[in-house]
């Protein structure tokens, strides 16, 4: 969209225009408001969709510290539960790692992401934050200069131009931020060649631990969400559609792979949601393009194998909020200049661990499978290895 195309159309402005109301966009919005910086959030979907989208639920210790530091942890304190044990079930038996007592001695906090998003939204709106739902950013322009703009389609179909000092794209992998990168922007992508059927079951957790099962038929995972809801994963063939498996087949397969015959049956329930996830990683070489900054999934996509996505999003949002404040309040552009490198250090570390987890949990015979079993055995027997695992697993 060029300047002339805007004539006659709505025009608005904010110092920072934030695209997307996920964890990245809403943490950023809250922190900017607290610094007295004018901002607006543009969100493609509706309020209900944002509030009800079930996603991840394991918060790293660093994420909890960020939320506490900024007074955004009320719900978390009320109903988040500390969690610090995982259980591996393999062809060689089972073992548990009390990871909150290993490594840096930190637990996860289990708190469903949609509840966190609801808290962040309530805090943002309560503090007078501006948010436009059902408003899709279609293009970011002018980012190579110091007057960037966002063209956004409002619910009534009008296109409004938002003028900004900076644009923060927190609108995920398929958002307008990524779609507006300059030609030649470098993206590092890896397809791990593995797919998971992700399930949300209306069933109490069956283990008092995160469960990871390796089985000749493929990986299965168990993660508590709440007292009544459990997340399960089943490795499936690439190309599987979410509806391909009947509920009975899902539970039978979970029981088989989790070795319920040896360790006790799973508590079954209705499958509330199901999605197929192809495990992929994708990192932009830079999270800054002039006046356009990317955070969360918009900047890098990480496979769910180590539950790092939301935690990285919060870390990046805090760094970006501080850097905007330094620039706008103190005239110091240095933190903004360092933002991308600082984030990428964390992103690549998380990617490396996530990749390690994928190789721990999936193997193709014979060589990969031999390596996988050896890696698992090392984790079972080596205290040094266990400490490293715990540090990476909870750390960010
Ligand atoms: N315009 C405006 N909003 C958009 C657009 C657009 N063009 N495209 C997408 N969005 C919105 C989505 O509707 C969504 O609400 O951006 C938001 C992005 O939110 P998330 O997908 O939650 O991404 P992020 O905030 O980066 O959170 C990171 O949490 O659970 C994890 O896997 C998840 O790793 C991800 C993480």
Short mmCIF file of C-alpha atoms and ligand atoms in Angstrom, two decimals:
data_model
loop_
_atom_site.label_atom_id
_atom_site.label_comp_id
_atom_site.label_asym_id
_atom_site.label_seq_id
_atom_site.Cartn_x
_atom_site.Cartn_y
_atom_site.Cartn_z
CA UNK A 1 0.00 0.00 0.00
CA UNK A 2 1.44 3.37 -0.93
CA UNK A 3 0.76 6.75 0.65
CA UNK A 4 -1.58 7.77 -2.17
CA UNK A 5 -3.70 4.63 -1.67
CA UNK A 6 -4.54 5.90 1.80
CA UNK A 7 -6.14 9.11 0.74
CA UNK A 8 -9.74 9.11 1.88
CA UNK A 9 -9.22 6.17 4.22
CA UNK A 10 -9.08 6.23 8.02
CA UNK A 11 -5.83 7.23 9.61
CA UNK A 12 -4.81 6.69 13.20
CA UNK A 13 -1.59 6.65 15.16
CA UNK A 14 0.21 5.24 18.16
CA UNK A 15 3.87 5.35 19.17
CA UNK A 16 4.05 1.57 19.11
CA UNK A 17 1.64 -0.48 17.01
CA UNK A 18 1.59 -4.07 18.27
CA UNK A 19 0.29 -6.79 15.97
CA UNK A 20 -1.26 -9.79 17.74
CA UNK A 21 -2.77 -10.40 21.17
CA UNK A 22 -0.92 -13.57 22.15
CA UNK A 23 1.49 -13.77 25.09
CA UNK A 24 4.14 -11.75 23.22
CA UNK A 25 1.84 -8.88 22.18
CA UNK A 26 0.01 -8.63 25.49
CA UNK A 27 3.09 -8.75 27.71
CA UNK A 28 4.63 -6.06 25.51
CA UNK A 29 1.45 -3.96 25.65
CA UNK A 30 1.25 -4.18 29.43
CA UNK A 31 4.88 -3.23 29.95
CA UNK A 32 4.66 -0.31 27.54
CA UNK A 33 1.58 1.03 29.33
CA UNK A 34 3.44 0.78 32.64
CA UNK A 35 6.25 2.87 31.13
CA UNK A 36 3.75 5.44 29.95
CA UNK A 37 4.30 4.64 26.27
CA UNK A 38 1.40 5.08 23.89
CA UNK A 39 0.53 1.84 22.09
CA UNK A 40 -2.29 -0.07 20.42
CA UNK A 41 -2.82 -3.81 19.85
CA UNK A 42 -4.39 -4.96 16.59
CA UNK A 43 -5.72 -8.54 16.75
CA UNK A 44 -6.99 -10.46 13.75
CA UNK A 45 -9.44 -12.65 15.66
CA UNK A 46 -12.20 -11.90 18.17
CA UNK A 47 -11.99 -11.57 21.93
CA UNK A 48 -13.63 -15.00 22.51
CA UNK A 49 -11.20 -16.73 20.23
CA UNK A 50 -8.23 -15.17 21.99
CA UNK A 51 -9.59 -16.10 25.41
CA UNK A 52 -10.44 -19.71 24.60
CA UNK A 53 -7.57 -20.90 22.46
CA UNK A 54 -5.95 -23.79 24.36
CA UNK A 55 -2.20 -23.79 23.89
CA UNK A 56 0.85 -24.52 26.01
CA UNK A 57 0.83 -24.49 29.79
CA UNK A 58 4.32 -24.95 31.19
CA UNK A 59 5.87 -21.71 32.34
CA UNK A 60 9.60 -21.51 32.95
CA UNK A 61 10.91 -20.00 36.17
CA UNK A 62 12.15 -16.99 34.21
CA UNK A 63 8.67 -16.39 32.78
CA UNK A 64 7.15 -16.45 36.25
CA UNK A 65 9.78 -13.95 37.44
CA UNK A 66 8.99 -11.58 34.55
CA UNK A 67 5.26 -11.73 35.27
CA UNK A 68 5.83 -11.23 39.00
CA UNK A 69 8.24 -8.33 38.41
CA UNK A 70 5.53 -6.47 36.54
CA UNK A 71 2.60 -7.44 38.76
CA UNK A 72 1.05 -9.67 36.08
CA UNK A 73 1.09 -12.85 38.14
CA UNK A 74 -2.10 -12.63 40.19
CA UNK A 75 -3.92 -15.50 38.44
CA UNK A 76 -0.73 -17.49 38.32
CA UNK A 77 -0.27 -17.17 42.07
CA UNK A 78 -3.89 -18.13 42.64
CA UNK A 79 -4.14 -21.23 40.47
CA UNK A 80 -0.75 -22.01 38.93
CA UNK A 81 0.78 -25.23 40.25
CA UNK A 82 4.46 -25.93 40.62
CA UNK A 83 5.58 -28.99 38.75
CA UNK A 84 8.99 -30.61 38.81
CA UNK A 85 8.97 -34.28 37.83
CA UNK A 86 9.02 -36.09 34.54
CA UNK A 87 8.74 -39.77 33.85
CA UNK A 88 10.20 -41.60 30.89
CA UNK A 89 8.68 -44.91 29.82
CA UNK A 90 10.79 -46.83 27.36
CA UNK A 91 11.37 -50.30 26.04
CA UNK A 92 14.00 -50.62 28.79
CA UNK A 93 11.67 -49.77 31.69
CA UNK A 94 10.73 -46.47 33.28
CA UNK A 95 12.56 -43.83 35.27
CA UNK A 96 11.68 -40.50 36.83
CA UNK A 97 13.66 -37.29 36.99
CA UNK A 98 12.88 -34.97 39.86
CA UNK A 99 14.12 -32.08 37.76
CA UNK A 100 13.16 -29.37 40.25
CA UNK A 101 15.90 -30.78 42.48
CA UNK A 102 18.45 -31.08 39.69
CA UNK A 103 20.29 -28.44 37.68
CA UNK A 104 19.34 -24.99 38.94
CA UNK A 105 16.68 -26.44 41.24
CA UNK A 106 13.76 -24.75 39.45
CA UNK A 107 10.27 -26.11 38.79
CA UNK A 108 7.84 -25.29 36.01
CA UNK A 109 4.58 -23.57 36.84
CA UNK A 110 1.60 -25.18 35.14
CA UNK A 111 -0.89 -22.54 34.15
CA UNK A 112 -2.97 -22.87 30.97
CA UNK A 113 -1.88 -20.34 28.40
CA UNK A 114 -5.39 -19.12 27.61
CA UNK A 115 -5.80 -18.21 31.28
CA UNK A 116 -2.54 -16.30 31.19
CA UNK A 117 -3.72 -14.52 28.05
CA UNK A 118 -7.02 -13.69 29.81
CA UNK A 119 -5.07 -12.19 32.76
CA UNK A 120 -2.83 -10.20 30.47
CA UNK A 121 -5.77 -8.89 28.49
CA UNK A 122 -7.68 -7.89 31.63
CA UNK A 123 -4.62 -6.09 33.01
CA UNK A 124 -4.01 -4.32 29.70
CA UNK A 125 -7.60 -3.16 29.24
CA UNK A 126 -7.84 -2.31 32.95
CA UNK A 127 -4.86 0.00 32.60
CA UNK A 128 -6.58 1.80 29.71
CA UNK A 129 -4.80 -0.08 26.91
CA UNK A 130 -6.21 0.20 23.42
CA UNK A 131 -7.00 -3.02 21.55
CA UNK A 132 -8.87 -3.61 18.29
CA UNK A 133 -10.24 -7.12 17.83
CA UNK A 134 -11.28 -8.56 14.46
CA UNK A 135 -8.73 -6.22 12.94
CA UNK A 136 -6.23 -7.83 10.64
CA UNK A 137 -2.93 -6.19 9.84
CA UNK A 138 -2.40 -6.71 6.14
CA UNK A 139 0.85 -4.89 5.54
CA UNK A 140 3.65 -3.11 7.34
CA UNK A 141 5.32 -0.38 5.32
CA UNK A 142 7.87 2.38 5.69
CA UNK A 143 9.94 0.32 8.12
CA UNK A 144 13.17 1.27 6.38
CA UNK A 145 12.54 4.86 7.51
CA UNK A 146 11.49 6.32 10.83
CA UNK A 147 7.74 6.63 10.05
CA UNK A 148 6.51 3.06 9.66
CA UNK A 149 2.84 2.31 9.18
CA UNK A 150 0.48 -0.62 9.35
CA UNK A 151 -2.47 -1.11 7.03
CA UNK A 152 -5.20 -2.93 8.94
CA UNK A 153 -8.61 -4.18 7.90
CA UNK A 154 -11.27 -3.22 10.43
CA UNK A 155 -14.36 -5.41 11.11
CA UNK A 156 -16.46 -3.22 8.80
CA UNK A 157 -14.06 -3.92 5.93
CA UNK A 158 -12.45 -0.46 6.00
CA UNK A 159 -8.69 -0.32 5.74
CA UNK A 160 -7.15 1.96 8.31
CA UNK A 161 -3.61 3.19 8.24
CA UNK A 162 -1.84 3.28 11.59
CA UNK A 163 1.19 5.55 11.74
CA UNK A 164 3.79 4.62 14.33
CA UNK A 165 7.27 5.27 15.65
CA UNK A 166 7.85 1.52 15.79
CA UNK A 167 5.91 -1.59 14.84
CA UNK A 168 6.12 -4.71 16.99
CA UNK A 169 5.02 -7.79 15.07
CA UNK A 170 3.82 -10.34 17.62
CA UNK A 171 1.42 -11.88 15.14
CA UNK A 172 2.89 -15.33 14.76
CA UNK A 173 4.34 -17.20 11.89
CA UNK A 174 1.69 -16.33 9.32
CA UNK A 175 1.22 -12.73 10.38
CA UNK A 176 1.70 -9.45 8.55
CA UNK A 177 5.08 -8.85 10.24
CA UNK A 178 6.67 -11.81 8.55
CA UNK A 179 4.73 -11.14 5.40
CA UNK A 180 6.21 -7.64 5.18
CA UNK A 181 9.90 -8.49 5.61
CA UNK A 182 12.17 -6.94 3.01
CA UNK A 183 13.27 -9.12 0.14
CA UNK A 184 16.32 -11.13 1.04
CA UNK A 185 15.46 -11.44 4.74
CA UNK A 186 17.07 -14.70 5.81
CA UNK A 187 15.10 -17.45 7.50
CA UNK A 188 16.60 -20.67 8.86
CA UNK A 189 14.12 -23.50 8.65
CA UNK A 190 14.20 -27.13 9.69
CA UNK A 191 11.52 -29.75 9.29
CA UNK A 192 12.17 -32.43 11.91
CA UNK A 193 10.21 -34.96 9.85
CA UNK A 194 7.99 -35.89 12.77
CA UNK A 195 4.28 -35.14 13.32
CA UNK A 196 2.24 -35.22 16.51
CA UNK A 197 -1.48 -35.48 17.04
CA UNK A 198 -2.02 -32.98 19.87
CA UNK A 199 -5.02 -33.75 22.05
CA UNK A 200 -6.83 -32.01 24.85
CA UNK A 201 -8.76 -34.53 26.92
CA UNK A 202 -11.50 -33.91 29.42
CA UNK A 203 -9.80 -36.31 31.81
CA UNK A 204 -7.83 -35.88 35.02
CA UNK A 205 -4.08 -36.41 34.67
CA UNK A 206 -3.04 -40.05 34.93
CA UNK A 207 0.47 -39.41 36.17
CA UNK A 208 1.83 -37.00 38.75
CA UNK A 209 4.58 -36.23 36.24
CA UNK A 210 5.07 -35.14 32.66
CA UNK A 211 5.09 -38.48 30.84
CA UNK A 212 7.29 -39.19 27.83
CA UNK A 213 6.90 -42.64 26.29
CA UNK A 214 8.98 -44.07 23.49
CA UNK A 215 7.56 -47.09 21.74
CA UNK A 216 8.16 -48.98 18.48
CA UNK A 217 4.82 -47.51 17.30
CA UNK A 218 6.00 -43.98 18.07
CA UNK A 219 6.17 -41.39 20.80
CA UNK A 220 3.36 -40.61 23.27
CA UNK A 221 3.28 -37.75 25.76
CA UNK A 222 1.19 -36.84 28.80
CA UNK A 223 1.06 -33.34 30.30
CA UNK A 224 -1.25 -32.19 33.09
CA UNK A 225 -3.17 -28.97 32.45
CA UNK A 226 -5.68 -28.74 35.29
CA UNK A 227 -7.28 -31.22 37.73
CA UNK A 228 -9.78 -32.16 34.97
CA UNK A 229 -7.92 -31.56 31.72
CA UNK A 230 -4.90 -33.36 30.33
CA UNK A 231 -2.87 -32.78 27.21
CA UNK A 232 -1.70 -35.82 25.25
CA UNK A 233 0.48 -36.19 22.20
CA UNK A 234 0.70 -39.14 19.83
CA UNK A 235 3.29 -39.34 17.11
CA UNK A 236 1.47 -39.92 13.82
CA UNK A 237 2.32 -40.31 10.16
CA UNK A 238 2.92 -37.13 8.21
CA UNK A 239 -0.27 -36.18 6.41
CA UNK A 240 -2.59 -37.54 9.12
CA UNK A 241 -5.70 -35.38 9.46
CA UNK A 242 -6.82 -34.39 12.96
CA UNK A 243 -10.10 -36.28 12.59
CA UNK A 244 -8.61 -39.50 11.22
CA UNK A 245 -8.45 -41.32 14.55
CA UNK A 246 -11.54 -42.36 16.53
CA UNK A 247 -11.55 -41.56 20.25
CA UNK A 248 -11.31 -45.27 21.01
CA UNK A 249 -8.28 -45.70 18.80
CA UNK A 250 -6.64 -42.67 20.40
CA UNK A 251 -7.06 -44.05 23.93
CA UNK A 252 -6.04 -47.58 22.92
CA UNK A 253 -2.93 -46.24 21.27
CA UNK A 254 -2.09 -44.02 24.24
CA UNK A 255 -2.53 -46.98 26.61
CA UNK A 256 -0.30 -49.12 24.44
CA UNK A 257 2.50 -46.61 24.03
CA UNK A 258 2.35 -45.37 27.62
CA UNK A 259 2.52 -49.05 28.65
CA UNK A 260 -0.56 -48.93 30.81
CA UNK A 261 -0.50 -52.72 31.12
CA UNK A 262 2.67 -52.37 33.20
CA UNK A 263 2.15 -49.02 34.91
CA UNK A 264 -1.61 -48.61 35.28
CA UNK A 265 -4.40 -47.51 32.92
CA UNK A 266 -4.92 -43.95 31.73
CA UNK A 267 -7.99 -42.07 32.92
CA UNK A 268 -10.05 -41.65 29.79
CA UNK A 269 -12.38 -38.82 28.85
CA UNK A 270 -13.84 -36.92 25.94
CA UNK A 271 -11.37 -35.46 23.46
CA UNK A 272 -12.09 -31.74 23.49
CA UNK A 273 -9.61 -30.51 20.91
CA UNK A 274 -7.24 -32.11 18.44
CA UNK A 275 -4.65 -30.73 16.07
CA UNK A 276 -1.84 -32.19 14.03
CA UNK A 277 1.51 -30.48 14.50
CA UNK A 278 4.40 -31.02 12.12
CA UNK A 279 7.51 -30.49 14.23
CA UNK A 280 9.37 -27.61 12.64
CA UNK A 281 11.87 -24.98 13.66
CA UNK A 282 12.21 -21.69 11.98
CA UNK A 283 14.36 -18.74 13.03
CA UNK A 284 14.80 -15.38 11.35
CA UNK A 285 18.40 -14.25 10.99
CA UNK A 286 17.36 -10.90 12.48
CA UNK A 287 14.38 -9.82 14.59
CA UNK A 288 14.75 -6.21 13.46
CA UNK A 289 14.15 -4.63 10.05
CA UNK A 290 14.50 -0.88 10.49
CA UNK A 291 11.50 0.24 12.55
CA UNK A 292 9.88 -3.21 12.49
CA UNK A 293 10.65 -5.59 15.38
CA UNK A 294 9.48 -9.17 15.69
CA UNK A 295 8.78 -11.12 18.88
CA UNK A 296 7.33 -14.52 19.79
CA UNK A 297 6.37 -16.93 17.03
CA UNK A 298 6.68 -14.12 14.48
CA UNK A 299 10.45 -14.16 15.04
CA UNK A 300 11.03 -17.85 15.45
CA UNK A 301 8.99 -20.98 15.54
CA UNK A 302 10.08 -23.74 17.88
CA UNK A 303 8.75 -27.27 17.95
CA UNK A 304 6.60 -27.99 21.02
CA UNK A 305 8.95 -30.78 22.16
CA UNK A 306 10.38 -28.71 25.01
CA UNK A 307 7.51 -26.24 25.65
CA UNK A 308 9.66 -23.20 24.96
CA UNK A 309 7.43 -21.16 22.62
CA UNK A 310 5.44 -19.10 25.11
CA UNK A 311 8.44 -18.70 27.41
CA UNK A 312 10.58 -17.27 24.65
CA UNK A 313 7.70 -14.97 23.70
CA UNK A 314 7.56 -13.49 27.21
CA UNK A 315 11.33 -13.10 27.44
CA UNK A 316 11.45 -11.29 24.10
CA UNK A 317 8.50 -9.06 24.96
CA UNK A 318 10.19 -7.86 28.14
CA UNK A 319 13.47 -7.14 26.35
CA UNK A 320 11.62 -5.27 23.61
CA UNK A 321 9.54 -3.21 26.07
CA UNK A 322 12.66 -2.14 27.95
CA UNK A 323 14.45 -1.28 24.73
CA UNK A 324 11.51 0.83 23.49
CA UNK A 325 11.44 2.66 26.83
CA UNK A 326 15.18 3.37 26.67
CA UNK A 327 14.80 4.72 23.18
CA UNK A 328 11.64 6.79 23.65
CA UNK A 329 12.26 8.06 27.18
CA UNK A 330 16.04 8.39 27.34
CA UNK A 331 16.94 8.74 23.69
CA UNK A 332 19.19 5.70 23.98
CA UNK A 333 18.85 3.53 20.83
CA UNK A 334 21.51 1.03 21.96
CA UNK A 335 19.18 -1.57 23.59
CA UNK A 336 17.00 -1.58 20.47
CA UNK A 337 20.13 -2.14 18.39
CA UNK A 338 21.03 -5.11 20.58
CA UNK A 339 17.51 -6.55 20.83
CA UNK A 340 17.80 -9.02 17.98
CA UNK A 341 21.18 -10.46 19.02
CA UNK A 342 20.12 -10.77 22.64
CA UNK A 343 16.96 -12.67 21.70
CA UNK A 344 18.69 -14.87 19.15
CA UNK A 345 21.14 -16.12 21.78
CA UNK A 346 18.19 -17.43 23.80
CA UNK A 347 16.28 -18.63 20.76
CA UNK A 348 19.16 -20.74 19.43
CA UNK A 349 19.81 -22.22 22.84
CA UNK A 350 16.15 -23.21 23.12
CA UNK A 351 16.22 -24.55 19.56
CA UNK A 352 19.23 -26.68 20.35
CA UNK A 353 17.55 -28.20 23.40
CA UNK A 354 14.28 -28.73 21.58
CA UNK A 355 16.18 -30.51 18.81
CA UNK A 356 17.92 -32.66 21.44
CA UNK A 357 14.50 -33.56 22.93
CA UNK A 358 13.16 -34.53 19.51
CA UNK A 359 16.11 -36.85 19.04
CA UNK A 360 15.57 -38.24 22.55
CA UNK A 361 11.96 -39.10 21.84
CA UNK A 362 11.96 -40.23 18.20
CA UNK A 363 14.25 -42.51 16.28
CA UNK A 364 14.22 -44.31 12.98
CA UNK A 365 15.87 -47.72 12.88
CA UNK A 366 18.58 -48.70 12.96
CA UNK A 367 21.19 -45.96 13.49
CA UNK A 368 19.00 -43.14 14.85
CA UNK A 369 17.24 -45.62 17.06
CA UNK A 370 20.53 -46.85 18.51
CA UNK A 371 21.57 -43.27 19.21
CA UNK A 372 18.22 -42.49 20.77
CA UNK A 373 18.38 -45.42 23.18
CA UNK A 374 21.92 -44.53 24.14
CA UNK A 375 20.89 -40.91 24.80
CA UNK A 376 18.01 -42.10 26.98
CA UNK A 377 20.29 -44.48 28.88
CA UNK A 378 22.75 -41.68 29.52
CA UNK A 379 19.92 -39.52 30.88
CA UNK A 380 18.80 -42.40 33.12
CA UNK A 381 22.22 -43.08 34.59
CA UNK A 382 24.37 -39.93 34.51
CA UNK A 383 23.82 -37.32 37.19
CA UNK A 384 25.80 -34.81 35.14
CA UNK A 385 23.52 -35.42 32.19
CA UNK A 386 20.45 -35.10 34.42
CA UNK A 387 21.63 -31.75 35.80
CA UNK A 388 22.18 -30.47 32.28
CA UNK A 389 18.73 -31.70 31.25
CA UNK A 390 17.03 -30.01 34.21
CA UNK A 391 18.81 -26.72 33.56
CA UNK A 392 17.83 -26.69 29.89
CA UNK A 393 14.33 -28.06 30.42
CA UNK A 394 13.18 -25.34 32.81
CA UNK A 395 15.62 -22.66 31.74
CA UNK A 396 15.20 -20.16 28.99
N1 LIG B 1 -3.01 -9.12 12.26
C1 LIG B 1 -3.30 -9.07 13.58
N2 LIG B 1 -3.19 -10.14 14.41
C2 LIG B 1 -2.73 -11.29 13.87
C3 LIG B 1 -2.40 -11.40 12.50
C4 LIG B 1 -2.55 -10.25 11.69
N3 LIG B 1 -2.25 -10.27 10.39
N4 LIG B 1 -1.97 -12.66 12.26
C5 LIG B 1 -2.05 -13.31 13.43
N5 LIG B 1 -2.51 -12.50 14.39
C6 LIG B 1 -2.72 -12.82 15.81
C7 LIG B 1 -3.26 -14.20 16.08
O1 LIG B 1 -4.66 -14.27 15.94
C8 LIG B 1 -2.81 -14.42 17.51
O2 LIG B 1 -3.77 -13.99 18.45
O3 LIG B 1 -1.48 -12.79 16.47
C9 LIG B 1 -1.57 -13.55 17.66
C10 LIG B 1 -0.29 -14.36 17.85
O4 LIG B 1 -0.37 -15.00 19.08
P1 LIG B 1 0.33 -16.41 19.37
O5 LIG B 1 0.10 -17.33 18.22
O6 LIG B 1 -0.10 -16.86 20.70
O7 LIG B 1 1.88 -16.06 19.31
P2 LIG B 1 2.87 -15.45 20.40
O8 LIG B 1 2.27 -14.33 21.17
O9 LIG B 1 4.12 -15.24 19.65
O10 LIG B 1 3.02 -16.64 21.43
C11 LIG B 1 4.05 -17.57 21.38
O11 LIG B 1 2.83 -19.36 22.69
O12 LIG B 1 1.66 -21.39 22.93
C12 LIG B 1 2.72 -20.76 22.39
O13 LIG B 1 2.93 -22.09 20.46
C13 LIG B 1 2.66 -20.83 20.94
O14 LIG B 1 4.89 -20.50 20.60
C14 LIG B 1 3.64 -19.84 20.65
C15 LIG B 1 3.69 -18.93 21.81
#
